[in-house]
XYZ file of C-alpha atoms in Angstrom:
466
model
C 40.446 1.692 46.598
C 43.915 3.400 45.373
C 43.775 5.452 48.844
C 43.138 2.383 50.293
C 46.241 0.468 48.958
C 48.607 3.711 49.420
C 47.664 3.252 52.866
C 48.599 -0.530 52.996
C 51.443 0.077 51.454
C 52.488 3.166 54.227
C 51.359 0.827 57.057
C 53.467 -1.841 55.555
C 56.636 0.583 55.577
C 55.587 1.390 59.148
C 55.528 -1.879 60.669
C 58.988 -2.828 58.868
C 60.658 0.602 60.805
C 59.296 -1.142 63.872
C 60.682 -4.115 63.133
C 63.554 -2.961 61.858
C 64.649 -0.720 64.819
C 62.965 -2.965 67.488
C 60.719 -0.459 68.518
C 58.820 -3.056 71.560
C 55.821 -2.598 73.342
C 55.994 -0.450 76.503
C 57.059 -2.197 79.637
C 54.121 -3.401 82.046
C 52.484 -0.172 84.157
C 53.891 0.517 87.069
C 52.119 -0.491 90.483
C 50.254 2.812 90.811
C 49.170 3.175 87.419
C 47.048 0.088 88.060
C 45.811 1.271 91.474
C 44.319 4.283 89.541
C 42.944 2.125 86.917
C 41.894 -0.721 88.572
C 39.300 -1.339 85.997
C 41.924 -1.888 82.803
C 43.127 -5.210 82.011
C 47.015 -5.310 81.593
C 46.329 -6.839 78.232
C 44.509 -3.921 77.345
C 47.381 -1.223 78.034
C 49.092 -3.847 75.427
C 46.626 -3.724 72.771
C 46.884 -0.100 72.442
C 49.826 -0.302 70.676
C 48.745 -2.402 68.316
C 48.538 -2.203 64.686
C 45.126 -2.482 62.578
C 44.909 -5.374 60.027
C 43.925 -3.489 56.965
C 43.227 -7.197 55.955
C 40.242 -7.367 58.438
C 38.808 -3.741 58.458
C 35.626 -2.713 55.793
C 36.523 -0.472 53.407
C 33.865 2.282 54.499
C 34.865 1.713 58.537
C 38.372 2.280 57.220
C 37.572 5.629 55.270
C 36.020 7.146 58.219
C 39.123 6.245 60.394
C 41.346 8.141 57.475
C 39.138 10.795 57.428
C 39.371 11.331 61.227
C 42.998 10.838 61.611
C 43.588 13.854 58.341
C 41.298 16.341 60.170
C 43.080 15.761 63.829
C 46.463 16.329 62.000
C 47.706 12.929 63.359
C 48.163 11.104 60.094
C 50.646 12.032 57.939
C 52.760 10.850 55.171
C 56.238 9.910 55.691
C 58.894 11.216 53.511
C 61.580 8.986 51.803
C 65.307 9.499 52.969
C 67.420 11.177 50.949
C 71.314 11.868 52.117
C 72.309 15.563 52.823
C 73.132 16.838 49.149
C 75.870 19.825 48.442
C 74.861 22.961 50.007
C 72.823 25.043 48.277
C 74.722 27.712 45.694
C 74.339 31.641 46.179
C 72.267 33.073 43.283
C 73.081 36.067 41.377
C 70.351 38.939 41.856
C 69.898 38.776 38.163
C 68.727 34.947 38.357
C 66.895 35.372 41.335
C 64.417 38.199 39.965
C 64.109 35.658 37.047
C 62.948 33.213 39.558
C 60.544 36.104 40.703
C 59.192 36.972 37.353
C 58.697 33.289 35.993
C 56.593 32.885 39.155
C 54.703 35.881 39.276
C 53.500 35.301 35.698
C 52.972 32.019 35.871
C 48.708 31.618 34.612
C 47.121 28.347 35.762
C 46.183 26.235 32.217
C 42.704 26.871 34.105
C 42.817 30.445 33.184
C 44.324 30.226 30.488
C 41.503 31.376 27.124
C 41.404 29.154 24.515
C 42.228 31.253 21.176
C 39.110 29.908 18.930
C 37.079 32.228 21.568
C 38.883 35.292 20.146
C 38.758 34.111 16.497
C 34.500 34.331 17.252
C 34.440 37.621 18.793
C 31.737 39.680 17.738
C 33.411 42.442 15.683
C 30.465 44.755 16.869
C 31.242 43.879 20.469
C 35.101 44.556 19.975
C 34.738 47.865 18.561
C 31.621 49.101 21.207
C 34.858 48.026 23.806
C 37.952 49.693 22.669
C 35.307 53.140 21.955
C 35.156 53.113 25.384
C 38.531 52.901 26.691
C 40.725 55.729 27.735
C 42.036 57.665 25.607
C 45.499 57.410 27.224
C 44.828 53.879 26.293
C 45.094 54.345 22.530
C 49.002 54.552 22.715
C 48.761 50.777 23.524
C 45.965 49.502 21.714
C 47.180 50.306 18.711
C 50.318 48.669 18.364
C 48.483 45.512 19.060
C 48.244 44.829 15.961
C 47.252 46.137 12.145
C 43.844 44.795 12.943
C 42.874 47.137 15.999
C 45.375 50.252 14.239
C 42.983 50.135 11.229
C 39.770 49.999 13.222
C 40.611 54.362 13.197
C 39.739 54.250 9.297
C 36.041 51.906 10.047
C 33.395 53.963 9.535
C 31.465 51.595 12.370
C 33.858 52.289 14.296
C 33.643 56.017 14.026
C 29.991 55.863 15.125
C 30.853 53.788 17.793
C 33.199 56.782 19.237
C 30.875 59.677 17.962
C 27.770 57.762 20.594
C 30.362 58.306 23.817
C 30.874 61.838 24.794
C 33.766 63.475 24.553
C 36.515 62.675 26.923
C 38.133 66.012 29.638
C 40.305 68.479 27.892
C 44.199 67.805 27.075
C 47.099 69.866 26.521
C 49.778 69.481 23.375
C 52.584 71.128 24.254
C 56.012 71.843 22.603
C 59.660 72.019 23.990
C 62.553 74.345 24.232
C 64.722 71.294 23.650
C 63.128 70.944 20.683
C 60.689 72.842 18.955
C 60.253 70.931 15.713
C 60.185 67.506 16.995
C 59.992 67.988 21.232
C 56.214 67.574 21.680
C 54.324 65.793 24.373
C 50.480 66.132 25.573
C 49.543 66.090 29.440
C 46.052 64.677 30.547
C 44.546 66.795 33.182
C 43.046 63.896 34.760
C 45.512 61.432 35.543
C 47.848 64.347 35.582
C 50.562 62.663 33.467
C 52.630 63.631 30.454
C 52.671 61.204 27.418
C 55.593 61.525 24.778
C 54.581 60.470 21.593
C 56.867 62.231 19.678
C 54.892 63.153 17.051
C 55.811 65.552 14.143
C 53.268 67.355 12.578
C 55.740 68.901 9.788
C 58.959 69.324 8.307
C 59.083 72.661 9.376
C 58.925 74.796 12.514
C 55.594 75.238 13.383
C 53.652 76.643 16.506
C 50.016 75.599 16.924
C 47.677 78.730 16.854
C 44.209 77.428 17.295
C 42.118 73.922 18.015
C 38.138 72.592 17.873
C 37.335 69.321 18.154
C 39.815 67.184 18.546
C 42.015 69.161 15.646
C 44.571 71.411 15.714
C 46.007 74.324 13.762
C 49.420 75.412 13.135
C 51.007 78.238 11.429
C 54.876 77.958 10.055
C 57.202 80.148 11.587
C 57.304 82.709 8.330
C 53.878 82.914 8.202
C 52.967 81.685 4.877
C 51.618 78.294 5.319
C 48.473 77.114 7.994
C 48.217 72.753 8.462
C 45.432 71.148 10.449
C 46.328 67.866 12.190
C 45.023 65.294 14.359
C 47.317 65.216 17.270
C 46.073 60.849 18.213
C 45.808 60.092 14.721
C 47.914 61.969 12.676
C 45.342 62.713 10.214
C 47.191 65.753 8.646
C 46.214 68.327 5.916
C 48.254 71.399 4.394
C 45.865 74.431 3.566
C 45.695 75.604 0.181
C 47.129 79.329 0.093
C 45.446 82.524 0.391
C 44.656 85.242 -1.517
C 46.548 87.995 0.844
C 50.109 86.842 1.791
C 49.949 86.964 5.841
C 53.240 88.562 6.506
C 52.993 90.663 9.629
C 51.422 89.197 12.769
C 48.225 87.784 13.417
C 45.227 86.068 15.510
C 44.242 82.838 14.425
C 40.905 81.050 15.747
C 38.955 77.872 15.081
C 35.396 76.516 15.293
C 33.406 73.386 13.708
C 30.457 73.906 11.255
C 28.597 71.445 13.790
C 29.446 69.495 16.672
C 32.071 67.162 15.062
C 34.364 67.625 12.363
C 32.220 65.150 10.026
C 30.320 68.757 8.968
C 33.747 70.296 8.604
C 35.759 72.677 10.029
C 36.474 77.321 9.724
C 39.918 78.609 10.193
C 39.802 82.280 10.295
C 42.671 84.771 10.925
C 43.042 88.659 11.454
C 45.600 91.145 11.117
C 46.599 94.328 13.018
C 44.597 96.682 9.670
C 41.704 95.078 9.771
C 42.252 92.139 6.763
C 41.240 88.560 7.413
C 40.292 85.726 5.305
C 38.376 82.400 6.448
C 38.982 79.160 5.489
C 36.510 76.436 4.826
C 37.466 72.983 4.821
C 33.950 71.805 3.017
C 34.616 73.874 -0.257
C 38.488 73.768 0.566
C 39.414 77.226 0.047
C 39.640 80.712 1.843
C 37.276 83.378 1.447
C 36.528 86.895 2.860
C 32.585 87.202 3.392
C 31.368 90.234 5.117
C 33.791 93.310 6.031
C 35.074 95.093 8.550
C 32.597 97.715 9.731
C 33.654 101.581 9.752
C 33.332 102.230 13.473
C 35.863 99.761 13.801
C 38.831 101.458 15.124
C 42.399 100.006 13.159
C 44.615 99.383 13.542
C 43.224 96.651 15.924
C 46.052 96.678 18.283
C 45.020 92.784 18.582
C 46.665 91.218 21.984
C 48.322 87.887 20.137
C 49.279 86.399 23.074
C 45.912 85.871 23.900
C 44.012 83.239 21.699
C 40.535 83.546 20.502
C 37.958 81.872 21.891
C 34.603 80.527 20.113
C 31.360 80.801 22.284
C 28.356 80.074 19.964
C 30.276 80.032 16.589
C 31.050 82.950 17.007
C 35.214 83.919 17.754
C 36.826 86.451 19.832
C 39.576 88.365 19.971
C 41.412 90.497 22.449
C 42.494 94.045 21.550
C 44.418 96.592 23.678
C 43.480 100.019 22.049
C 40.953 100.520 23.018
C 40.520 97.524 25.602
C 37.768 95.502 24.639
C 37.381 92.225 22.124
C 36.419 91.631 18.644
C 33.892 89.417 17.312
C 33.287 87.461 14.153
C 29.920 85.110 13.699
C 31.337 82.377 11.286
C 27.820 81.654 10.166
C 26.817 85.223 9.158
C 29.941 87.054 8.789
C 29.090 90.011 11.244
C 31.555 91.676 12.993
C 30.881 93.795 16.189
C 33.281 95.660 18.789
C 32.890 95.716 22.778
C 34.437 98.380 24.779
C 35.575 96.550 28.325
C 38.052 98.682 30.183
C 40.683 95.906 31.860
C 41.172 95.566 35.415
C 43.805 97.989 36.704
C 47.904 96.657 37.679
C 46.397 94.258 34.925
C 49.417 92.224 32.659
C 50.013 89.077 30.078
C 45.963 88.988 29.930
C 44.069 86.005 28.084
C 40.833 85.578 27.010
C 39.323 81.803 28.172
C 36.421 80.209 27.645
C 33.342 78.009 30.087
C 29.959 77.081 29.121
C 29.702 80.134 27.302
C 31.347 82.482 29.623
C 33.743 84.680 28.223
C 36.330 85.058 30.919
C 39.605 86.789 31.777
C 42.900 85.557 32.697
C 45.720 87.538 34.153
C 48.465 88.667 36.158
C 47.645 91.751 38.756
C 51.174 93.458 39.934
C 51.357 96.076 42.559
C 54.630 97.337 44.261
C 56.417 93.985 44.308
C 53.547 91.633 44.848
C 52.683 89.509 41.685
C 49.293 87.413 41.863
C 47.360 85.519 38.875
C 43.581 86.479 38.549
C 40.706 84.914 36.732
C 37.561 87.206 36.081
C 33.989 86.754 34.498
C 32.430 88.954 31.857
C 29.520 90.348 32.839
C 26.953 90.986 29.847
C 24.631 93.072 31.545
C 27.048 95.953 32.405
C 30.534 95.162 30.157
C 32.614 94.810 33.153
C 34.951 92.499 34.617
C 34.411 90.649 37.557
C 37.106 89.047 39.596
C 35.784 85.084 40.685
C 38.890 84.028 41.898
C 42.589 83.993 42.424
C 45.863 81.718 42.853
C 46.419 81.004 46.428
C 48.417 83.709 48.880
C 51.145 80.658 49.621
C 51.486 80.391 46.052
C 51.825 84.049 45.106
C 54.585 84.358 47.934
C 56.639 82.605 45.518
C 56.578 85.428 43.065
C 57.363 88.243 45.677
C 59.927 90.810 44.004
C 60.553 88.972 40.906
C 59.723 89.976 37.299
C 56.944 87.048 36.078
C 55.476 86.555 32.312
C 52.895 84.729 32.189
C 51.028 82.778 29.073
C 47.119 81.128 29.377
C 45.906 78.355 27.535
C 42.273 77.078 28.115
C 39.697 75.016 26.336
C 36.054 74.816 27.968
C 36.868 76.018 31.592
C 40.168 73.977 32.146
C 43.059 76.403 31.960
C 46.857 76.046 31.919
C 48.882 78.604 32.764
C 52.682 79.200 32.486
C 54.950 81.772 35.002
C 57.900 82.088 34.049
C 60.948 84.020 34.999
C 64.834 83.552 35.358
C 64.818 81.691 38.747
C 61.631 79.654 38.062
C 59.539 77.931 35.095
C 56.194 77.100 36.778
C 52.895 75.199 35.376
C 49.383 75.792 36.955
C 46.417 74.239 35.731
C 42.880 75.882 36.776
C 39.179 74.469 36.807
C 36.667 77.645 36.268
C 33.827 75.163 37.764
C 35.520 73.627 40.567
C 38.014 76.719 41.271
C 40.176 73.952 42.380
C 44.186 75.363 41.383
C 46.353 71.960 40.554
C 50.744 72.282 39.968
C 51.749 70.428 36.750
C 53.978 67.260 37.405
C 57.306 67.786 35.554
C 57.874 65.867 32.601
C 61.146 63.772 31.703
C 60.967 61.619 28.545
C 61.853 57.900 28.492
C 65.135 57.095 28.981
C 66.515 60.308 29.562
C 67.046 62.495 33.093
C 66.376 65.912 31.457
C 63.236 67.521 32.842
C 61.289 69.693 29.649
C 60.481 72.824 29.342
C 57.572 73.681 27.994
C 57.742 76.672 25.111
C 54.137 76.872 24.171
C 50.921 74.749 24.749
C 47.273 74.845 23.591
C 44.420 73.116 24.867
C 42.118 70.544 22.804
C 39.719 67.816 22.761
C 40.958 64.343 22.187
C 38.975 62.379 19.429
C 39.749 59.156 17.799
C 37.714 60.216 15.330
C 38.185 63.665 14.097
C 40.065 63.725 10.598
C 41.526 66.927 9.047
C-alpha cells in the first residue's frame, strides 16, 4: 500500500504538468488514418490518452500493471527540479585519491564481524591457524598485538608448529654497508628480500654455521661463539673454551635430534688438528675422542668452504691432500677421505642434498670461467660433474678474474661471483637443476641497492630457541 500511494502521489504530479502546460489530447486522425482503421471508433483514439483512476483500479490489477510497466523500462520516476548550481570546483590530486581510498575501503555494515565473535575464538583454533601461515607472514602477525607476539613463548603453541613440516630453506645475509647492523634474509620461494634489521650482537660478528632454524656466529677476534634465532631473536652467548681459538678455523653445526628441543653441538677445528665441541644440554665444551695418527696436519682445512652434516656426522674440506674430514658427533670418530678435485678447479664448496655430499665450484680454462656442481660418488671416491651454469650465463664472465663463495642448506644453494665490474647472485636447486638470478635488494625508504658480504643458508622455525 506505500507503493501504491507513491504512485498516486506521482500520477497526481503528472496530471498537474498536464494541466499546467496544457498538454491536450491529439487532434482528430486524419482522413486516411480512419480508412486504414475503419474498425476504431474516434472515441477510442481519444481514450488512449487517458489517465487511469487509481481511485477505481484493485490493488492487485494495479500491481501487475506496475510490475509490467518497471520490466518494459517505460515507468520511471521523475526527478524534482533543481536550478543549475555553481559549476563544479577542480579537485586537488591529493583530495581526489582520498575520494578513491574512502571508497575503495568502504565495508558494507553487512560484512562487517561483530567483535564478541573474536572475543569467543577458540584459542586452540587460533594458534592451529597462525602455525600454518607463512613464515614471511610472521613479520606482520606479530606486531598485531602482545597477545599473538607472546603466542612464540606457548608451549601449545610450539607443538602446534613442531606437527607442520618445516618450511623451504632461507638465506641470512649481511651487508657491506653495514656489517654489524646491515642484515636482511631472502626467501627462495617468493624470491624476495625482507629487512628486519636485526642485530644479533654488539659486536662484529660473521655467522659460521646453522641447524635447525639456529644460527652460529663467531666475533671477528675469534674469542667468543653466540647462537641466535634469526625470527625470534632467541639469543645465547657460549660459555668459553678451554683452548683460546686464535688462528683460523672451521666451524659446523648439527641437532642432537630433529629439533632443537633435544639440543644442539657446535664443533670447531683448527689448521693442527685441535677442536673442541660444544653441547648446549650440559652447556659446556668438551674434546671427546682424538685426532687419529694417520691424520695428516696440518689440515690445510679450505675455510671458505663450510661443513656440512649428513647423518650427524660433519665435514670438512681440506686442500693437502684434497679430500674431507669427518667427525660423528655421536661417537666422536674421526676418519679421512682422499678425493682428488676436479682439474682448472677454484673457490670450491662442499654442499649438501638428501645425504649427498656434493661439490661446488668454479672451472677456469684460458679465459673461460664457468660454475660447476658435482656429486660424490661413494663407490669409487670420485667426483662427478651433474651439472653446470648455463653457456649464456658464463659468457658474462669471459676474460675477467671471478671469486666465487657457496652457501647451501639441503640441496638449495646460493652462490656469489664477484669481481670489479660485476657483483652477481645465483641460487641453484640440486633436485630440480633449475639455475634462478637473485632479485636485488634496496631497503625501505632508501635507493641504495646492497651488497651482500656473506650469507649462510638455514631453516626458518618459529620455534627453535637457543
Amino acid at each position: 500500500m506505500e507503493g501504491l500511494a507513491m504512485l498516486g502521489q506521482l500520477i497526481g504530479q503528472l496530471q498537474d504538468l498536464l494541466q499546467l502546460h496544457g498538454s491536450p489530447p491529439p487532434p482528430p486522425p486524419p482522413s486516411h488514418f480512419r480508412l486504414l482503421h475503419p474498425h476504431l471508433h474516434p472515441d477510442d483514439y481519444h481514450r488512449r490518452w487517458c489517465l487511469h483512476n487509481i481511485d477505481d483500479t484493485p490493488a492487485d490489477d494495479y500491481y501487475s500493471l506496475v510490475m509490467a510497466a518497471g520490466k518494459s523500462g517505460s515507468c520511471k520516476m521523475l526527478e524534482p527540479f533543481e536550478p543549475p548550481g555553481p559549476p563544479p570546483s577542480k579537485k586537488s590530486r591529493k583530495g581526489r585519491n582520498q575520494e578513491k581510498l574512502h571508497g575503495s575501503t568502504a565495508i558494507p555494515e553487512a560484512e562487517v564481524m561483530e567483535q564478541d565473535i573474536w572475543k569467543e575464538f577458540p584459542e586452540d583454533l587460533l594458534e592451529a591457524v597462525i602455525a600454518r601461515l607463512p613464515i614471511a607472514s610472521f613479520f606482520r602477525f606479530r606486531s598485531v598485538c602482545r597477545k599473538w607476539n607472546s603466542l612464540l613463548e606457548s608451549q601449545s603453541f610450539s607443538q602446534r608448529c613442531a606437527e607442520i613440516p618445516q618450511g623451504n630453506t632461507w638465506f641470512y645475509a649481511f651487508t657491506h654497508d653495514n656489517v654489524n647492523s646491515g642484515t636482511m634474509y631472502y626467501d627462495p620461494s617468493m624470491r624476495k628480500w625482507h629487512h628486519p634489521a636485526y642485530r644479533p650482537t654488539k659486536m662484529i660478528a660473521l655467522p659460521v654455521a646453522s641447524a635447525g632454524g639456529l644460527v652460529c656466529f663467531l666475533d671477528i677476534g675469534h674469542r667468543k661463539f653466540y647462537v641466535c634465532n634469526p625470527l625470534t631473536r632467541s639469543f645465547k652467548e657460549l660459555p668459553t673454551g678451554s683452548v683460546k681459538v686464535w688462528s683460523r678455523i672451521a666451524v659446523g653445526m648439527t641437532l642432537n635430534g630433529n629439533s632443537t628441543t633435544g639440543g644442539y653441538k657446535v664443533m670447531w677445528v683448527g689448521r693442527d688438528g685441535e677442536y673442541e665441541v660444544y653441547d648446549s644440554v650440559k652447556n659446556s665444551w668438551s674434546r671427546p675422542g682424538s685426532m687419529p695418527s694417520n691424520i695428516k696436519v696440518p689440515l690445510s682445512l679450505n675455510f671458505l668452504s663450510q661443513a656440512v652434516s649428513v647423518d650427524n656426522t660433519l665435514c670438512f674440506m681440506r686442500s693437502d691432500p684434497e679430500g674431507i674430514v669427518s667427525y660423528n658427533m655421536d661417537t666422536g670418530v674421526c676418519k679421512q677421505f682422499i678425493i682428488p678435485a676436479p682439474l682448472h678447479l677454484s673457490d670450491h664448496s662442499l654442499a649438501e642434498c638428501k645425504g649427498r655430499i656434493m661439490l661446488v665450484g668454479l672451472l677456469t680454462k684460458n679465459a673461460a670461467t664457468c660454475a660447476c656442481i658435482w656429486e660424490l660418488q661413494k663407490m669409487t671416491l670420485l667426483w662427478k660433474e651433474v651439472d653446470r651454469m648455463p653457456n649464456v650465463w658464463c659468457l658474462e664472465f669471459y676474460g675477467k678474474h671471478v671469486r666465487m663463495t657457496c652457501s647451501g642448506n639441503e640441496g638449495l644453494l646460493m652462490l656469489q661471483m664477484r669481481s670489479r665490474q660485476m657483483n652477481r647472485l645465483v641460487t641453484y636447486n640440486v633436485m630440480s637443476r633449475e639455475w634462478l638470478k637473485v632479485p636485488g635488494s634496496v631497503v625501505p625508504r632508501g635507493r641504495k641497492q646492497q651488497r651482500v658480504a656473506c650469507c649462510i643458508a638455514f631453516n626458518p622455525c618459529l620455534t627453535a630457541t637457543a
